[in-house]
Short mmCIF file of C-alpha atoms in Angstrom, two decimals:
data_model
loop_
_atom_site.label_atom_id
_atom_site.label_comp_id
_atom_site.label_asym_id
_atom_site.label_seq_id
_atom_site.Cartn_x
_atom_site.Cartn_y
_atom_site.Cartn_z
CA GLU A 722 156.72 125.41 71.62
CA THR A 723 153.68 127.52 70.76
CA ILE A 724 153.32 129.91 67.97
CA ILE A 725 150.22 131.71 67.87
CA TYR A 726 148.06 133.08 64.87
CA GLU A 727 145.65 135.55 65.88
CA MET A 728 142.62 135.45 63.43
CA HIS A 729 139.03 136.33 62.72
CA VAL A 730 136.94 133.26 61.86
CA GLY A 731 134.65 135.27 59.39
CA GLY A 732 137.54 137.52 58.12
CA PHE A 733 139.67 134.65 57.36
CA THR A 734 137.81 133.26 54.24
CA LYS A 735 134.94 135.81 53.67
CA SER A 736 136.67 137.64 50.78
CA SER A 737 135.61 136.18 47.41
CA THR A 738 139.37 135.67 46.94
CA SER A 739 139.44 132.91 49.27
CA GLY A 740 138.17 130.34 46.84
CA VAL A 741 136.55 128.41 49.46
CA GLU A 742 133.08 126.76 49.45
CA HIS A 743 131.86 128.19 52.71
CA PRO A 744 133.28 131.66 52.97
CA GLY A 745 133.33 133.25 56.48
CA THR A 746 132.49 130.34 58.34
CA PHE A 747 133.93 127.67 60.53
CA LEU A 748 133.94 125.27 57.68
CA GLY A 749 135.84 128.04 55.63
CA VAL A 750 138.54 127.74 58.28
CA ILE A 751 138.72 124.08 57.78
CA GLU A 752 139.38 124.65 54.04
CA LYS A 753 142.23 126.84 54.80
CA ILE A 754 144.08 124.57 57.43
CA PRO A 755 146.66 123.52 54.60
CA TYR A 756 147.79 127.17 54.35
CA LEU A 757 148.16 127.34 58.23
CA LYS A 758 149.97 124.06 58.18
CA GLU A 759 152.38 125.43 55.54
CA LEU A 760 153.02 128.56 57.55
CA GLY A 761 153.98 126.47 60.52
CA VAL A 762 151.73 127.92 63.30
CA THR A 763 150.86 125.67 66.16
CA ALA A 764 147.92 127.64 67.60
CA VAL A 765 145.03 129.73 66.33
CA GLU A 766 143.86 132.41 68.59
CA LEU A 767 140.22 133.09 67.54
CA LEU A 768 138.47 136.62 67.91
CA PRO A 769 135.34 136.16 69.89
CA VAL A 770 133.18 133.24 68.44
CA PHE A 771 130.43 133.34 71.29
CA GLU A 772 127.21 134.71 69.81
CA PHE A 773 127.67 138.37 69.77
CA ASP A 774 125.38 141.27 68.58
CA GLY A 775 126.85 142.51 65.17
CA ALA A 776 124.23 145.24 64.92
CA ASP A 777 125.11 147.28 67.96
CA VAL A 778 127.03 149.64 65.43
CA THR A 779 124.25 151.50 63.41
CA ARG A 780 126.41 154.11 61.46
CA GLU A 781 126.54 154.18 57.78
CA VAL A 782 129.59 155.68 55.99
CA ASP A 783 129.64 156.39 52.35
CA GLY A 784 126.68 154.11 51.69
CA ARG A 785 128.48 151.21 53.69
CA GLN A 786 126.63 149.95 56.56
CA LEU A 787 128.98 149.29 59.66
CA LYS A 788 128.53 146.71 62.16
CA ASN A 789 130.46 145.20 65.18
CA TYR A 790 132.58 142.89 63.28
CA TRP A 791 135.32 142.03 66.05
CA GLY A 792 132.60 140.60 68.22
CA TYR A 793 133.39 142.03 71.57
CA SER A 794 129.75 142.39 72.40
CA THR A 795 128.87 138.99 73.77
CA MET A 796 125.12 138.22 73.96
CA SER A 797 125.09 134.34 74.55
CA TYR A 798 128.09 132.73 76.22
CA PHE A 799 127.32 129.08 75.65
CA SER A 800 126.66 129.43 71.88
CA PRO A 801 128.86 129.70 68.86
CA HIS A 802 128.23 132.76 66.88
CA SER A 803 125.43 131.76 64.31
CA ALA A 804 126.70 133.85 61.44
CA PHE A 805 129.95 131.73 61.41
CA SER A 806 127.65 128.71 60.43
CA THR A 807 126.22 127.34 57.33
CA GLY A 808 123.54 125.62 59.07
CA LYS A 809 119.97 126.55 59.93
CA THR A 810 119.73 125.64 63.68
CA GLU A 811 121.94 126.01 66.75
CA TRP A 812 122.84 122.52 66.55
CA ASP A 813 124.27 123.06 63.36
CA ASP A 814 126.40 126.03 64.77
CA VAL A 815 127.75 123.65 67.41
CA LYS A 816 128.52 120.81 65.18
CA GLU A 817 130.37 122.88 62.73
CA PHE A 818 132.41 124.68 65.63
CA ARG A 819 133.36 121.08 66.75
CA ASP A 820 134.34 120.13 63.41
CA MET A 821 136.42 123.00 62.86
CA VAL A 822 138.30 122.18 66.33
CA LYS A 823 138.61 118.66 65.53
CA ALA A 824 140.12 119.33 62.11
CA LEU A 825 142.63 121.79 63.59
CA HIS A 826 143.61 119.40 66.14
CA GLU A 827 144.23 116.64 63.59
CA ALA A 828 146.50 119.11 61.73
CA GLY A 829 148.34 119.78 65.09
CA ILE A 830 146.90 123.32 65.77
CA GLU A 831 145.56 124.38 68.94
CA VAL A 832 142.41 126.49 69.48
CA ILE A 833 142.65 129.27 71.78
CA LEU A 834 139.32 131.69 72.18
CA ASP A 835 139.34 135.24 72.72
CA VAL A 836 136.68 135.70 75.63
CA VAL A 837 134.77 138.64 76.76
CA PHE A 838 133.94 138.61 80.55
CA ASN A 839 134.69 142.11 81.40
CA HIS A 840 131.42 143.47 79.99
CA THR A 841 128.46 142.23 78.11
CA ASP A 842 126.50 143.69 75.22
CA GLU A 843 123.84 145.23 77.49
CA GLY A 844 125.69 148.29 77.80
CA ASN A 845 125.01 151.16 80.19
CA HIS A 846 121.84 152.40 81.50
CA GLN A 847 120.57 153.33 77.92
CA GLY A 848 121.47 149.96 76.53
CA PRO A 849 119.17 146.92 75.90
CA THR A 850 118.03 144.17 78.26
CA PHE A 851 119.08 140.81 76.96
CA CYS A 852 119.95 138.66 79.98
CA PHE A 853 121.81 139.73 83.05
CA LYS A 854 120.01 143.05 83.54
CA GLY A 855 116.69 141.33 83.76
CA ILE A 856 117.82 138.43 86.04
CA ASP A 857 119.89 140.33 88.60
CA ASN A 858 121.13 143.62 87.57
CA LYS A 859 122.94 144.59 90.88
CA THR A 860 124.68 141.27 91.22
CA TYR A 861 126.00 140.97 87.71
CA TYR A 862 127.07 144.37 87.28
CA TYR A 863 128.94 147.28 89.18
CA LEU A 864 126.48 149.88 89.95
CA VAL A 865 127.16 153.44 91.16
CA SER A 866 126.50 153.09 94.92
CA ASP A 867 124.54 156.43 95.32
CA ASN A 868 122.53 156.17 92.07
CA LYS A 869 121.99 152.53 91.03
CA GLN A 870 120.43 153.18 87.65
CA TYR A 871 124.02 153.98 86.57
CA TYR A 872 126.99 151.40 85.91
CA TYR A 873 130.48 151.79 86.65
CA ASP A 874 132.33 151.43 83.49
CA TYR A 875 135.85 150.02 83.71
CA THR A 876 135.83 148.67 80.39
CA GLY A 877 135.04 151.58 78.06
CA CYS A 878 131.88 149.58 76.86
CA GLY A 879 129.22 150.82 79.13
CA ASN A 880 129.12 148.18 81.93
CA THR A 881 131.45 146.01 83.77
CA PHE A 882 130.60 142.37 84.70
CA ASN A 883 130.97 141.60 88.28
CA CYS A 884 133.43 138.73 88.02
CA ASN A 885 134.29 138.12 91.61
CA HIS A 886 130.81 138.06 92.97
CA PRO A 887 130.37 134.43 93.78
CA ILE A 888 127.56 134.35 91.20
CA GLY A 889 129.62 136.13 88.45
CA GLU A 890 132.51 133.89 89.31
CA LYS A 891 130.42 130.71 89.03
CA PHE A 892 128.95 131.67 85.85
CA ILE A 893 132.51 132.41 84.17
CA TRP A 894 133.78 129.02 85.53
CA GLU A 895 130.90 127.21 84.14
CA CYS A 896 131.18 128.82 80.72
CA LEU A 897 135.01 128.00 80.43
CA LYS A 898 134.33 124.35 81.49
CA TYR A 899 131.50 123.91 78.95
CA TRP A 900 133.86 125.18 76.17
CA VAL A 901 136.62 122.86 77.30
CA GLN A 902 134.62 119.93 78.11
CA GLU A 903 131.93 120.01 75.44
CA MET A 904 133.80 122.11 72.58
CA HIS A 905 137.31 120.74 73.23
CA VAL A 906 139.10 124.08 72.91
CA ASP A 907 142.76 124.26 74.26
CA GLY A 908 142.72 127.69 75.84
CA PHE A 909 141.52 131.27 76.37
CA ARG A 910 142.62 135.07 75.83
CA PHE A 911 140.76 137.22 78.33
CA ASP A 912 139.80 140.40 76.85
CA GLU A 913 140.70 143.42 79.41
CA GLY A 914 141.69 140.74 81.84
CA SER A 915 142.41 143.07 84.60
CA VAL A 916 138.87 143.40 85.25
CA LEU A 917 138.81 140.17 86.37
CA SER A 918 141.05 141.08 89.18
CA ARG A 919 138.85 143.64 90.56
CA GLY A 920 136.91 142.96 93.76
CA LEU A 921 133.33 143.76 94.70
CA ASP A 922 134.37 147.41 95.15
CA GLY A 923 135.89 147.68 91.94
CA ALA A 924 139.49 147.90 93.45
CA PRO A 925 142.18 145.37 92.33
CA MET A 926 142.47 142.35 94.75
CA GLN A 927 145.65 140.31 95.47
CA TYR A 928 144.03 136.99 95.31
CA PRO A 929 140.92 137.56 93.04
CA PRO A 930 138.75 134.24 93.40
CA VAL A 931 137.84 134.01 89.91
CA LEU A 932 141.50 134.09 88.49
CA TRP A 933 142.62 131.58 91.02
CA HIS A 934 139.79 129.37 90.45
CA ILE A 935 140.36 129.34 86.65
CA GLU A 936 144.15 128.53 87.60
CA LEU A 937 143.51 125.67 90.00
CA ASP A 938 140.25 124.14 88.67
CA GLU A 939 140.82 120.53 87.70
CA ALA A 940 138.85 120.89 84.46
CA LEU A 941 140.95 123.76 83.33
CA MET A 942 144.27 122.91 84.54
CA GLU A 943 145.52 121.61 81.13
CA THR A 944 144.24 124.85 79.27
CA LYS A 945 146.43 127.67 78.11
CA VAL A 946 145.11 130.98 79.70
CA ILE A 947 146.21 134.33 78.51
CA ALA A 948 145.43 137.63 79.68
CA GLU A 949 145.20 141.02 78.31
CA ALA A 950 146.67 142.54 81.52
CA TRP A 951 145.01 146.05 81.48
CA ASP A 952 141.63 147.60 81.32
CA ALA A 953 140.13 150.63 80.07
CA ALA A 954 139.98 152.44 83.46
CA GLY A 955 143.97 152.38 83.70
CA LEU A 956 144.63 149.18 85.64
CA TYR A 957 147.99 147.89 84.07
CA GLN A 958 149.18 144.69 85.26
CA ILE A 959 151.92 143.65 82.95
CA GLY A 960 154.32 141.41 85.03
CA TYR A 961 151.97 141.73 87.99
CA PHE A 962 148.94 139.77 86.86
CA PRO A 963 147.47 137.73 89.74
CA GLY A 964 148.21 133.91 89.42
CA ASN A 965 151.48 131.92 88.27
CA ARG A 966 150.67 130.12 84.94
CA TRP A 967 148.91 132.95 83.03
CA GLY A 968 150.47 134.26 79.84
CA GLU A 969 150.45 137.98 79.19
CA TRP A 970 150.02 139.92 76.09
CA ASN A 971 153.31 141.68 76.60
CA GLY A 972 152.59 145.32 75.59
CA LYS A 973 156.01 146.40 76.79
CA TYR A 974 157.84 144.04 74.24
CA ARG A 975 155.67 145.47 71.40
CA ASP A 976 156.39 148.99 72.22
CA ALA A 977 160.11 148.61 72.53
CA VAL A 978 160.69 146.57 69.48
CA ARG A 979 158.64 149.03 67.53
CA LYS A 980 160.70 151.88 68.72
CA PHE A 981 163.89 149.83 68.01
CA VAL A 982 163.21 148.91 64.64
CA LYS A 983 161.99 152.38 63.55
CA GLY A 984 165.22 153.63 64.45
CA ASP A 985 164.57 155.49 67.91
CA ALA A 986 167.74 155.76 70.14
CA GLY A 987 167.65 154.97 73.79
CA VAL A 988 166.03 151.67 73.73
CA ILE A 989 168.71 149.12 73.62
CA GLY A 990 168.65 148.02 77.18
CA GLU A 991 164.68 147.86 77.04
CA VAL A 992 164.89 145.58 73.72
CA ALA A 993 167.47 143.46 75.32
CA ARG A 994 165.34 142.70 78.14
CA ARG A 995 162.41 141.99 76.06
CA ILE A 996 164.21 139.69 73.60
CA ALA A 997 165.50 137.66 76.64
CA GLY A 998 162.08 136.72 77.77
CA SER A 999 161.28 139.94 80.00
CA ALA A 1000 162.78 138.42 83.20
CA ASP A 1001 162.34 141.88 84.92
CA LEU A 1002 158.64 141.23 84.69
CA TYR A 1003 158.17 137.53 85.28
CA GLN A 1004 161.15 135.95 86.78
CA TRP A 1005 160.62 137.72 90.28
CA GLN A 1006 157.37 135.60 90.93
CA GLY A 1007 159.01 132.37 89.73
CA GLU A 1008 157.55 132.44 86.16
CA ALA A 1009 159.15 131.49 82.92
CA PRO A 1010 159.74 133.15 79.57
CA THR A 1011 156.68 131.40 78.25
CA ASN A 1012 154.37 133.69 80.45
CA SER A 1013 155.42 136.49 77.97
CA ILE A 1014 153.23 136.56 74.77
CA ASN A 1015 155.45 138.57 72.51
CA PHE A 1016 153.70 140.51 69.59
CA ILE A 1017 154.35 143.42 67.15
CA THR A 1018 151.00 143.82 66.16
CA ALA A 1019 147.41 142.53 67.21
CA HIS A 1020 143.69 143.01 66.01
CA ASP A 1021 143.46 146.52 67.38
CA GLY A 1022 145.94 148.50 65.83
CA PHE A 1023 147.83 148.72 62.60
CA THR A 1024 148.78 145.61 60.48
CA LEU A 1025 152.38 145.07 60.09
CA HIS A 1026 152.09 146.49 56.56
CA ASP A 1027 150.53 149.54 57.73
CA LEU A 1028 152.90 149.91 60.55
CA VAL A 1029 155.87 150.41 58.19
CA SER A 1030 153.55 152.48 55.58
CA TYR A 1031 151.78 155.05 57.96
CA ASN A 1032 152.98 157.62 60.25
CA ASP A 1033 149.38 158.45 61.29
CA LYS A 1034 146.11 156.53 61.64
CA HIS A 1035 143.36 156.88 59.02
CA ASN A 1036 140.19 155.89 60.38
CA GLU A 1037 138.03 158.08 58.56
CA ALA A 1038 135.89 155.09 57.23
CA ASN A 1039 134.74 154.48 60.76
CA GLY A 1040 132.43 157.59 60.83
CA GLU A 1041 133.99 159.00 64.01
CA GLY A 1042 136.03 161.73 62.31
CA ASN A 1043 139.30 160.01 62.86
CA ASN A 1044 139.07 160.55 66.38
CA ASP A 1045 138.87 156.82 67.59
CA GLY A 1046 141.92 154.53 67.76
CA ILE A 1047 145.23 155.41 69.38
CA ASN A 1048 147.40 158.26 67.98
CA ASP A 1049 150.72 156.82 69.63
CA ASN A 1050 151.57 153.88 67.12
CA ASP A 1051 155.29 153.96 66.97
CA SER A 1052 154.98 153.52 63.36
CA TRP A 1053 157.25 154.80 60.56
CA ASN A 1054 156.17 155.18 56.95
CA CYS A 1055 159.58 155.09 55.55
CA GLY A 1056 159.48 158.29 53.85
CA TYR A 1057 156.13 158.39 52.36
CA GLU A 1058 152.44 158.21 53.83
CA GLY A 1059 150.57 155.11 52.44
CA GLU A 1060 150.79 153.13 49.20
CA VAL A 1061 153.45 154.21 46.67
CA ASP A 1062 155.14 153.34 43.38
CA ASN A 1063 158.68 153.81 44.61
CA PRO A 1064 160.94 150.83 44.38
CA GLU A 1065 163.43 152.10 47.22
CA ILE A 1066 160.65 152.73 49.83
CA ASN A 1067 158.85 149.64 49.06
CA ALA A 1068 162.12 147.61 49.39
CA LEU A 1069 162.83 149.40 52.69
CA ARG A 1070 159.44 148.56 53.86
CA GLU A 1071 159.69 144.93 52.97
CA ARG A 1072 163.03 144.84 54.93
CA GLN A 1073 161.43 146.45 57.97
CA ILE A 1074 158.65 143.66 57.98
CA LYS A 1075 161.45 141.14 57.85
CA ASN A 1076 163.14 142.72 60.79
CA PHE A 1077 160.05 142.66 62.80
CA ALA A 1078 159.56 139.02 61.90
CA ALA A 1079 162.99 137.94 62.80
CA ILE A 1080 163.19 139.64 66.00
CA LEU A 1081 159.71 138.34 67.09
CA LEU A 1082 160.70 134.69 66.28
CA LEU A 1083 164.25 135.04 67.78
CA SER A 1084 162.78 136.18 71.12
CA GLN A 1085 162.42 134.03 74.41
CA GLY A 1086 158.71 133.71 75.02
CA VAL A 1087 155.60 132.93 72.82
CA PRO A 1088 155.42 134.64 69.53
CA MET A 1089 151.98 135.89 68.30
CA LEU A 1090 151.37 137.02 64.65
CA VAL A 1091 148.22 138.53 63.14
CA MET A 1092 146.09 137.12 60.38
CA GLY A 1093 147.72 138.37 57.10
CA ASP A 1094 150.91 139.85 58.33
CA GLU A 1095 152.92 137.09 56.68
CA VAL A 1096 151.47 138.53 53.14
CA ARG A 1097 151.41 142.23 54.13
CA ARG A 1098 147.61 142.45 54.55
CA THR A 1099 146.50 146.24 54.79
CA GLN A 1100 143.75 148.07 56.21
CA GLY A 1101 144.74 151.27 54.28
CA GLY A 1102 146.09 152.84 57.67
CA ASN A 1103 142.87 152.17 59.65
CA ASN A 1104 144.14 151.18 63.20
CA ASN A 1105 140.80 150.56 64.72
CA ALA A 1106 138.71 148.26 62.21
CA TYR A 1107 136.41 146.84 64.75
CA CYS A 1108 133.18 148.00 62.74
CA HIS A 1109 134.13 146.72 59.16
CA ASP A 1110 132.95 143.52 57.91
CA ASN A 1111 134.30 144.02 54.69
CA GLU A 1112 137.31 144.24 52.60
CA ILE A 1113 139.06 146.53 55.05
CA SER A 1114 139.29 143.81 57.50
CA TRP A 1115 139.20 140.71 55.51
CA MET A 1116 142.17 138.48 54.41
CA ASP A 1117 142.89 139.21 50.78
CA TRP A 1118 143.87 136.17 49.41
CA GLN A 1119 145.22 137.61 46.32
CA ARG A 1120 148.04 139.18 48.40
CA VAL A 1121 149.23 135.66 49.20
CA GLU A 1122 150.07 134.92 45.35
CA GLU A 1123 151.54 138.76 45.18
CA ASN A 1124 153.76 138.40 48.33
CA GLN A 1125 155.07 134.74 48.15
CA ASP A 1126 158.58 135.95 48.91
CA MET A 1127 157.16 137.40 52.38
CA PHE A 1128 155.30 134.46 53.10
CA ARG A 1129 158.42 132.28 52.43
CA PHE A 1130 160.44 134.34 54.88
CA TRP A 1131 157.79 134.13 57.56
CA LYS A 1132 157.44 130.19 57.06
CA TRP A 1133 161.22 129.50 57.12
CA MET A 1134 161.78 131.82 60.19
CA ILE A 1135 159.00 129.79 62.02
CA ASP A 1136 160.85 126.66 60.85
CA PHE A 1137 164.03 128.03 62.18
CA ARG A 1138 162.78 128.93 65.63
CA LYS A 1139 161.39 125.36 66.06
CA LYS A 1140 164.65 123.74 64.97
CA HIS A 1141 166.95 125.68 67.50
CA PRO A 1142 166.13 125.06 71.22
CA ALA A 1143 168.24 128.05 72.10
CA ILE A 1144 165.50 130.17 71.19
CA HIS A 1145 162.48 128.82 72.99
CA ARG A 1146 164.01 128.05 76.54
CA ALA A 1147 161.68 126.85 79.25
CA ARG A 1148 163.69 128.72 81.86
CA TYR A 1149 165.56 132.16 82.22
CA PHE A 1150 169.28 132.33 81.22
CA THR A 1151 171.45 131.62 84.26
CA GLY A 1152 175.21 132.29 82.64
CA ALA A 1153 175.82 128.66 81.92
CA VAL A 1154 178.75 128.04 79.54
CA ASN A 1155 178.80 125.41 76.88
CA GLU A 1156 181.68 123.30 75.71
CA ARG A 1157 182.73 125.92 73.15
CA GLY A 1158 183.24 128.56 75.94
CA LEU A 1159 179.83 130.41 75.08
CA GLN A 1160 177.41 131.72 77.90
CA ASP A 1161 173.99 130.68 77.35
CA MET A 1162 173.26 134.44 76.53
CA SER A 1163 175.79 137.11 75.86
CA TRP A 1164 175.37 140.64 74.65
CA HIS A 1165 177.50 142.69 72.14
CA GLY A 1166 177.65 145.93 70.17
CA VAL A 1167 179.75 146.20 67.04
CA LYS A 1168 182.45 144.89 69.41
CA LEU A 1169 182.13 141.59 71.24
CA HIS A 1170 180.99 141.94 75.04
CA GLN A 1171 180.76 145.65 74.65
CA PRO A 1172 177.04 146.32 74.26
CA ASP A 1173 176.36 150.09 74.01
CA TRP A 1174 173.74 150.77 76.28
CA ASP A 1175 173.85 154.48 76.03
CA GLY A 1176 171.16 156.81 74.68
CA SER A 1177 172.52 157.21 71.00
CA SER A 1178 173.01 153.58 70.04
CA ARG A 1179 170.90 151.91 67.29
CA VAL A 1180 172.70 148.58 67.19
CA LEU A 1181 172.62 145.52 69.13
CA ALA A 1182 174.04 141.78 68.86
CA PHE A 1183 173.60 138.59 71.13
CA THR A 1184 174.97 135.17 71.09
CA MET A 1185 172.78 132.18 72.46
CA ALA A 1186 174.67 129.09 73.14
CA GLY A 1187 173.66 125.74 72.06
CA PHE A 1188 174.28 122.87 74.45
CA ASP A 1189 175.21 119.31 73.42
CA TYR A 1190 174.63 118.83 69.56
CA ASP A 1191 172.58 122.06 69.21
CA ALA A 1192 173.72 125.09 67.24
CA ASP A 1193 174.93 128.12 68.73
CA ILE A 1194 173.11 131.39 67.41
CA HIS A 1195 174.64 134.80 66.70
CA VAL A 1196 172.21 137.68 66.02
CA MET A 1197 173.25 141.09 64.78
CA MET A 1198 170.78 143.90 64.48
CA ASN A 1199 171.61 147.25 62.92
CA MET A 1200 168.68 149.72 63.01
CA HIS A 1201 171.01 152.63 61.92
CA TRP A 1202 171.00 154.27 58.78
CA GLU A 1203 174.56 153.26 58.23
CA GLU A 1204 176.29 150.00 57.85
CA HIS A 1205 178.35 148.57 60.75
CA ASN A 1206 181.10 146.12 60.93
CA PHE A 1207 180.31 143.65 63.83
CA GLU A 1208 182.78 141.26 65.49
CA LEU A 1209 182.03 137.69 65.43
CA PRO A 1210 182.80 135.34 68.52
CA SER A 1211 185.13 132.62 68.06
CA ILE A 1212 183.66 128.94 68.39
CA ASN A 1213 186.03 126.33 69.08
CA GLY A 1214 185.81 123.49 66.52
CA ARG A 1215 182.89 125.05 64.59
CA THR A 1216 182.25 127.66 62.05
CA TRP A 1217 179.69 130.36 61.43
CA TYR A 1218 177.05 130.00 58.76
CA ARG A 1219 174.71 132.69 57.43
CA ALA A 1220 171.04 131.77 58.00
CA VAL A 1221 169.38 135.20 57.59
CA ASP A 1222 170.21 138.66 56.20
CA THR A 1223 167.07 140.68 55.95
CA CYS A 1224 168.85 143.09 53.49
CA GLN A 1225 169.23 140.39 50.93
CA PRO A 1226 166.55 139.99 48.16
CA SER A 1227 164.72 136.71 48.25
CA PRO A 1228 165.63 133.72 48.34
CA ASN A 1229 168.88 134.85 49.89
CA ASP A 1230 167.14 136.56 52.71
CA ILE A 1231 166.67 133.34 54.48
CA ALA A 1232 168.46 129.96 53.99
CA GLU A 1233 166.51 126.64 53.93
CA PRO A 1234 167.86 124.19 56.38
CA GLY A 1235 171.24 122.83 54.96
CA GLN A 1236 171.65 125.72 52.53
CA GLU A 1237 173.25 128.31 54.95
CA ILE A 1238 176.25 130.06 53.70
CA GLU A 1239 179.78 129.74 55.45
CA ILE A 1240 181.08 132.84 56.80
CA ASP A 1241 184.84 133.59 56.24
CA GLY A 1242 186.64 135.90 58.67
CA ASN A 1243 185.86 137.31 62.19
CA SER A 1244 183.72 140.15 61.10
CA TYR A 1245 180.54 140.72 59.31
CA TYR A 1246 179.22 143.95 57.62
CA VAL A 1247 175.47 144.42 58.63
CA GLN A 1248 173.90 146.66 56.16
CA PRO A 1249 171.57 149.64 57.36
CA ARG A 1250 168.29 148.63 58.99
CA SER A 1251 168.98 145.08 58.76
CA VAL A 1252 169.07 141.79 61.02
CA VAL A 1253 171.65 139.01 60.35
CA VAL A 1254 171.50 135.52 62.01
CA LEU A 1255 174.35 133.06 62.07
CA ILE A 1256 174.30 129.48 63.31
CA SER A 1257 177.39 127.41 64.13
CA LYS A 1258 178.28 123.99 62.47
#
């Protein structure tokens, strides 16, 4: 069972509030491993750590110098980013990166790298020449056929790396092998991964050599490989990404759950498919629920706190007239734009965050959360903070102290997921029935076995059967603004106990193991905009 924590090495500890000896570095991450262990995540997915050009953003806004903070501007593919090291030589960079990986492994945490092979920092025809342009421009990049001084740009970054040219393919393969064999990482997430499926003519290939090479190569067979299965030129391959063992960032999961939790009608069927592991996307080609990387937020977009606090993006600090970043965020501010000193609005926002957390961690597939979402990290409504190596993007460790109740909820939801095999199945549901007469997965509305799939419904319930000695799990989700009384399934020889109710204040919102509350009766009132989870004993 993998639970991914997407994070930025520098931003994780660079704030003075982190209290670490080596802020903003690989060593700083080591100092915060106890925090990750307590939260319960099993893998960190690191934003780019290859040497990148932080100076390719040159704007200054309100006296603040902007820079490329995220790192999707790779300069050297075989070197750790020197700014993340405390040392004076490249060997110090390598040693400290390896020390971080070793320490994370000793804590039982895998290391997945976000890698950028779709483009390089050399940009378009006006960009600099660092490497590939000077070695063999026409081999490494897609050039416009009738005017080869210009570059085809499928990435939105000025150029496109020719990943399936034999030379480009070999470079990628050698690079990945180096980071596995010499730096001991456990996997990779491929930024704009669909670019790696484009052939020499730029068209998508059914069997792109580089992707199958990665999938089948002996040195990479045990690594986790995850694709962002789209690119900036409109190629969208969710459920169709070439290969069999690739995980995919499931944007359809994100969109459906966001719409559902904010109260949109007409999404019940879509939400059910996503919670059940997106079989419609992956089962047809023999894949499993684990091919779906489920997420609500990622580095590019609102934080979870901002998702429930802003209807609109607020990217003025980026110096682009608030024209950058996407406009369609499926967010809801709960009645007021931005921070507000209103107990009712703040309580609703807190409940909405818990609803997202509960649904994410109750869904089949691999869950991913983003650095700081567990303590309500905010970017002030900025949904494209790529250029802010400052407090806008950094983890504010004061929020850990201020949001202990939220951290507790995430911690025990993660623990709940780990303890119940029914939530993280290796295969899709088949309709198998357990000894108590429950199907492996059954759907309901407020009435048992009568899910309301029509366009007006905002409620959904489901039961996941436990087998042998495992607990059954019954989940009721009410995203309506009125309470609803849900019927409960009967379970021969067992009783229902409440483990989670997101409308309850902490610590009653989630029970620690063994402290669940027995349910008396055959129905349960679920309050507006709440998720309730029962287990059988």
